Each structure stands twice: as structure tokens, then as C-alpha cells.
């Protein structure tokens, strides 16, 4: 089970990293070969499966998101803890509710992320 103290620290740092718009800070939470799934990956034409693999593939997708208007800003609403994952509930810059499920691997780094939009 994920330690609640670690989950809280990761969630707050993860939100702060996105709000800083520092892509290297954001990517530092992830392994080099992590996978990210999101309906926005499909909607924005990055991959028809909705999943990207590895930092090299994900970098342009996140760079585009960080360059969007209005600028990304997340407000933390809650943290849920699983056996090997945490779910971060937040509202984005347009007030949309989002849950990011982050699977944690060795070294407390994220090996898989899945975004769910309300």
C-alpha cells in the first residue's frame, strides 16, 4: 500500500510542478519509459489509441498543453490511495474536474498515468 504521507507529498508537488509550467520538473516524477493515457491525446491528434509511451513521445503533448491559453492551473481537490497508485482529484484552469491515476514504481517514480475528465 502507498504510504499516506508520500501520497500527500507527491500530490502537492505534482500540482505545484504543473502550476510552475516547468516541463522538466513535471517529467522528473516519471520513469523514462512511463505510459500516459488520456482522451486528450486522441482529441489533439497525438495518437489514436489515447496512449503515449516514454518521455520522448509525451514531451510534445505536454509542451502543447503548457503553451495553451488559458495557461494551465490546477487546484487540488483530493487524494485517493491504492495499493500501488494514487488518484489526484483536481480542477483545471477552466473548472473541469479531472482525476489522474498515477501508478507508482521503484524509487517512488510514476510508471503509468491515466487522466479521466468530468
PDB file of C-alpha atoms in Angstrom:
ATOM      1  CA  UNK A   1       0.000   0.000   0.000  1.00  0.00           C
ATOM      2  CA  UNK A   2       1.125   3.521  -0.742  1.00  0.00           C
ATOM      3  CA  UNK A   3       2.128   5.466   2.361  1.00  0.00           C
ATOM      4  CA  UNK A   4      -0.334   8.352   3.004  1.00  0.00           C
ATOM      5  CA  UNK A   5       2.477  10.805   3.794  1.00  0.00           C
ATOM      6  CA  UNK A   6       4.199  10.002   0.486  1.00  0.00           C
ATOM      7  CA  UNK A   7       0.880  10.251  -1.401  1.00  0.00           C
ATOM      8  CA  UNK A   8       0.176  13.675   0.081  1.00  0.00           C
ATOM      9  CA  UNK A   9       3.672  14.952  -0.673  1.00  0.00           C
ATOM     10  CA  UNK A  10       3.611  13.629  -4.235  1.00  0.00           C
ATOM     11  CA  UNK A  11       0.166  15.068  -4.966  1.00  0.00           C
ATOM     12  CA  UNK A  12       1.103  18.525  -3.712  1.00  0.00           C
ATOM     13  CA  UNK A  13       4.438  18.511  -5.568  1.00  0.00           C
ATOM     14  CA  UNK A  14       2.764  17.171  -8.731  1.00  0.00           C
ATOM     15  CA  UNK A  15       0.211  20.029  -8.685  1.00  0.00           C
ATOM     16  CA  UNK A  16       2.966  22.583  -7.944  1.00  0.00           C
ATOM     17  CA  UNK A  17       5.080  21.226 -10.817  1.00  0.00           C
ATOM     18  CA  UNK A  18       2.229  21.634 -13.312  1.00  0.00           C
ATOM     19  CA  UNK A  19       1.406  25.094 -11.994  1.00  0.00           C
ATOM     20  CA  UNK A  20       5.078  26.098 -12.406  1.00  0.00           C
ATOM     21  CA  UNK A  21       4.864  25.256 -16.146  1.00  0.00           C
ATOM     22  CA  UNK A  22       8.351  23.715 -15.826  1.00  0.00           C
ATOM     23  CA  UNK A  23       8.283  20.645 -18.072  1.00  0.00           C
ATOM     24  CA  UNK A  24      11.498  19.197 -16.626  1.00  0.00           C
ATOM     25  CA  UNK A  25      10.076  19.472 -13.105  1.00  0.00           C
ATOM     26  CA  UNK A  26       6.896  17.721 -14.246  1.00  0.00           C
ATOM     27  CA  UNK A  27       8.799  14.941 -16.045  1.00  0.00           C
ATOM     28  CA  UNK A  28      11.074  14.369 -13.025  1.00  0.00           C
ATOM     29  CA  UNK A  29       8.229  12.474 -11.314  1.00  0.00           C
ATOM     30  CA  UNK A  30       8.122   9.849 -14.089  1.00  0.00           C
ATOM     31  CA  UNK A  31      10.339   7.000 -15.278  1.00  0.00           C
ATOM     32  CA  UNK A  32      11.816   7.395 -18.771  1.00  0.00           C
ATOM     33  CA  UNK A  33       9.552   4.684 -20.196  1.00  0.00           C
ATOM     34  CA  UNK A  34       6.268   5.520 -18.447  1.00  0.00           C
ATOM     35  CA  UNK A  35       2.946   5.347 -20.270  1.00  0.00           C
ATOM     36  CA  UNK A  36       0.313   8.083 -20.260  1.00  0.00           C
ATOM     37  CA  UNK A  37      -3.303   7.621 -21.339  1.00  0.00           C
ATOM     38  CA  UNK A  38      -5.767  10.446 -21.848  1.00  0.00           C
ATOM     39  CA  UNK A  39      -8.714  11.159 -24.114  1.00  0.00           C
ATOM     40  CA  UNK A  40      -6.970  14.461 -24.929  1.00  0.00           C
ATOM     41  CA  UNK A  41      -4.116  12.524 -26.566  1.00  0.00           C
ATOM     42  CA  UNK A  42      -6.675  11.295 -29.117  1.00  0.00           C
ATOM     43  CA  UNK A  43      -8.607  14.576 -29.372  1.00  0.00           C
ATOM     44  CA  UNK A  44      -5.451  16.579 -30.044  1.00  0.00           C
ATOM     45  CA  UNK A  45      -4.142  14.127 -32.652  1.00  0.00           C
ATOM     46  CA  UNK A  46      -1.116  12.788 -30.794  1.00  0.00           C
ATOM     47  CA  UNK A  47      -2.056   9.095 -31.052  1.00  0.00           C
ATOM     48  CA  UNK A  48      -5.306   7.323 -31.991  1.00  0.00           C
ATOM     49  CA  UNK A  49      -5.014   4.888 -29.061  1.00  0.00           C
ATOM     50  CA  UNK A  50      -5.002   7.692 -26.490  1.00  0.00           C
ATOM     51  CA  UNK A  51      -1.756   6.368 -25.000  1.00  0.00           C
ATOM     52  CA  UNK A  52       1.813   7.601 -25.371  1.00  0.00           C
ATOM     53  CA  UNK A  53       4.896   5.685 -24.194  1.00  0.00           C
ATOM     54  CA  UNK A  54       8.068   7.283 -22.885  1.00  0.00           C
ATOM     55  CA  UNK A  55       9.191  10.809 -22.144  1.00  0.00           C
ATOM     56  CA  UNK A  56      10.243  11.446 -25.751  1.00  0.00           C
ATOM     57  CA  UNK A  57       6.715  10.750 -27.007  1.00  0.00           C
ATOM     58  CA  UNK A  58       4.976  12.583 -24.184  1.00  0.00           C
ATOM     59  CA  UNK A  59       7.150  15.716 -24.216  1.00  0.00           C
ATOM     60  CA  UNK A  60       5.483  17.345 -27.294  1.00  0.00           C
ATOM     61  CA  UNK A  61       1.999  16.566 -25.980  1.00  0.00           C
ATOM     62  CA  UNK A  62       2.707  18.187 -22.631  1.00  0.00           C
ATOM     63  CA  UNK A  63       4.600  21.089 -24.234  1.00  0.00           C
ATOM     64  CA  UNK A  64       1.478  21.849 -26.281  1.00  0.00           C
ATOM     65  CA  UNK A  65      -0.655  21.723 -23.137  1.00  0.00           C
ATOM     66  CA  UNK A  66       1.682  24.058 -21.286  1.00  0.00           C
ATOM     67  CA  UNK A  67       1.566  26.519 -24.207  1.00  0.00           C
ATOM     68  CA  UNK A  68      -2.250  26.554 -24.332  1.00  0.00           C
ATOM     69  CA  UNK A  69      -4.434  29.519 -23.470  1.00  0.00           C
ATOM     70  CA  UNK A  70      -5.650  29.948 -20.829  1.00  0.00           C
ATOM     71  CA  UNK A  71      -2.488  28.788 -19.058  1.00  0.00           C
ATOM     72  CA  UNK A  72      -2.664  25.522 -17.127  1.00  0.00           C
ATOM     73  CA  UNK A  73      -3.523  25.920 -13.480  1.00  0.00           C
ATOM     74  CA  UNK A  74      -4.643  23.080 -11.214  1.00  0.00           C
ATOM     75  CA  UNK A  75      -6.439  23.258  -7.845  1.00  0.00           C
ATOM     76  CA  UNK A  76      -6.142  20.136  -5.697  1.00  0.00           C
ATOM     77  CA  UNK A  77      -9.498  18.707  -4.542  1.00  0.00           C
ATOM     78  CA  UNK A  78      -8.470  15.348  -3.094  1.00  0.00           C
ATOM     79  CA  UNK A  79      -6.077  12.421  -2.936  1.00  0.00           C
ATOM     80  CA  UNK A  80      -7.093   8.755  -3.002  1.00  0.00           C
ATOM     81  CA  UNK A  81      -4.663   5.948  -2.209  1.00  0.00           C
ATOM     82  CA  UNK A  82      -4.499   2.488  -3.775  1.00  0.00           C
ATOM     83  CA  UNK A  83      -2.217  -0.492  -3.346  1.00  0.00           C
ATOM     84  CA  UNK A  84       0.365   0.782  -5.846  1.00  0.00           C
ATOM     85  CA  UNK A  85      -1.202   4.003  -7.066  1.00  0.00           C
ATOM     86  CA  UNK A  86      -2.658   7.326  -6.076  1.00  0.00           C
ATOM     87  CA  UNK A  87      -5.504   9.239  -7.660  1.00  0.00           C
ATOM     88  CA  UNK A  88      -5.276  13.016  -7.675  1.00  0.00           C
ATOM     89  CA  UNK A  89      -8.602  14.810  -7.975  1.00  0.00           C
ATOM     90  CA  UNK A  90      -8.286  18.403  -9.153  1.00  0.00           C
ATOM     91  CA  UNK A  91      -9.934  21.185 -11.119  1.00  0.00           C
ATOM     92  CA  UNK A  92      -8.152  22.641 -14.094  1.00  0.00           C
ATOM     93  CA  UNK A  93      -7.977  26.245 -15.294  1.00  0.00           C
ATOM     94  CA  UNK A  94     -11.477  26.110 -16.821  1.00  0.00           C
ATOM     95  CA  UNK A  95     -13.041  24.486 -13.763  1.00  0.00           C
ATOM     96  CA  UNK A  96     -13.227  20.987 -15.264  1.00  0.00           C
ATOM     97  CA  UNK A  97     -12.889  18.130 -12.768  1.00  0.00           C
ATOM     98  CA  UNK A  98     -10.061  15.712 -13.517  1.00  0.00           C
ATOM     99  CA  UNK A  99      -8.750  12.577 -11.854  1.00  0.00           C
ATOM    100  CA  UNK A 100      -5.206  11.468 -12.631  1.00  0.00           C
ATOM    101  CA  UNK A 101      -4.433   7.922 -11.553  1.00  0.00           C
ATOM    102  CA  UNK A 102      -0.683   7.523 -11.098  1.00  0.00           C
ATOM    103  CA  UNK A 103       0.843   4.055 -10.725  1.00  0.00           C
ATOM    104  CA  UNK A 104       3.979   4.204  -8.607  1.00  0.00           C
ATOM    105  CA  UNK A 105       7.018   2.048  -9.284  1.00  0.00           C
ATOM    106  CA  UNK A 106      10.506   1.651  -7.889  1.00  0.00           C
ATOM    107  CA  UNK A 107      12.083   4.757  -6.422  1.00  0.00           C
ATOM    108  CA  UNK A 108       8.638   6.297  -5.914  1.00  0.00           C
ATOM    109  CA  UNK A 109       8.504   7.340  -9.564  1.00  0.00           C
ATOM    110  CA  UNK A 110       5.420   7.171 -11.765  1.00  0.00           C
ATOM    111  CA  UNK A 111       5.362   4.314 -14.283  1.00  0.00           C
ATOM    112  CA  UNK A 112       1.837   4.876 -15.640  1.00  0.00           C
ATOM    113  CA  UNK A 113      -0.604   7.770 -15.678  1.00  0.00           C
ATOM    114  CA  UNK A 114      -4.268   7.811 -16.691  1.00  0.00           C
ATOM    115  CA  UNK A 115      -6.300  11.007 -16.961  1.00  0.00           C
ATOM    116  CA  UNK A 116     -10.087  10.970 -16.520  1.00  0.00           C
ATOM    117  CA  UNK A 117     -12.169  14.052 -17.287  1.00  0.00           C
ATOM    118  CA  UNK A 118     -15.541  15.103 -15.930  1.00  0.00           C
TER     119      UNK A 118
END
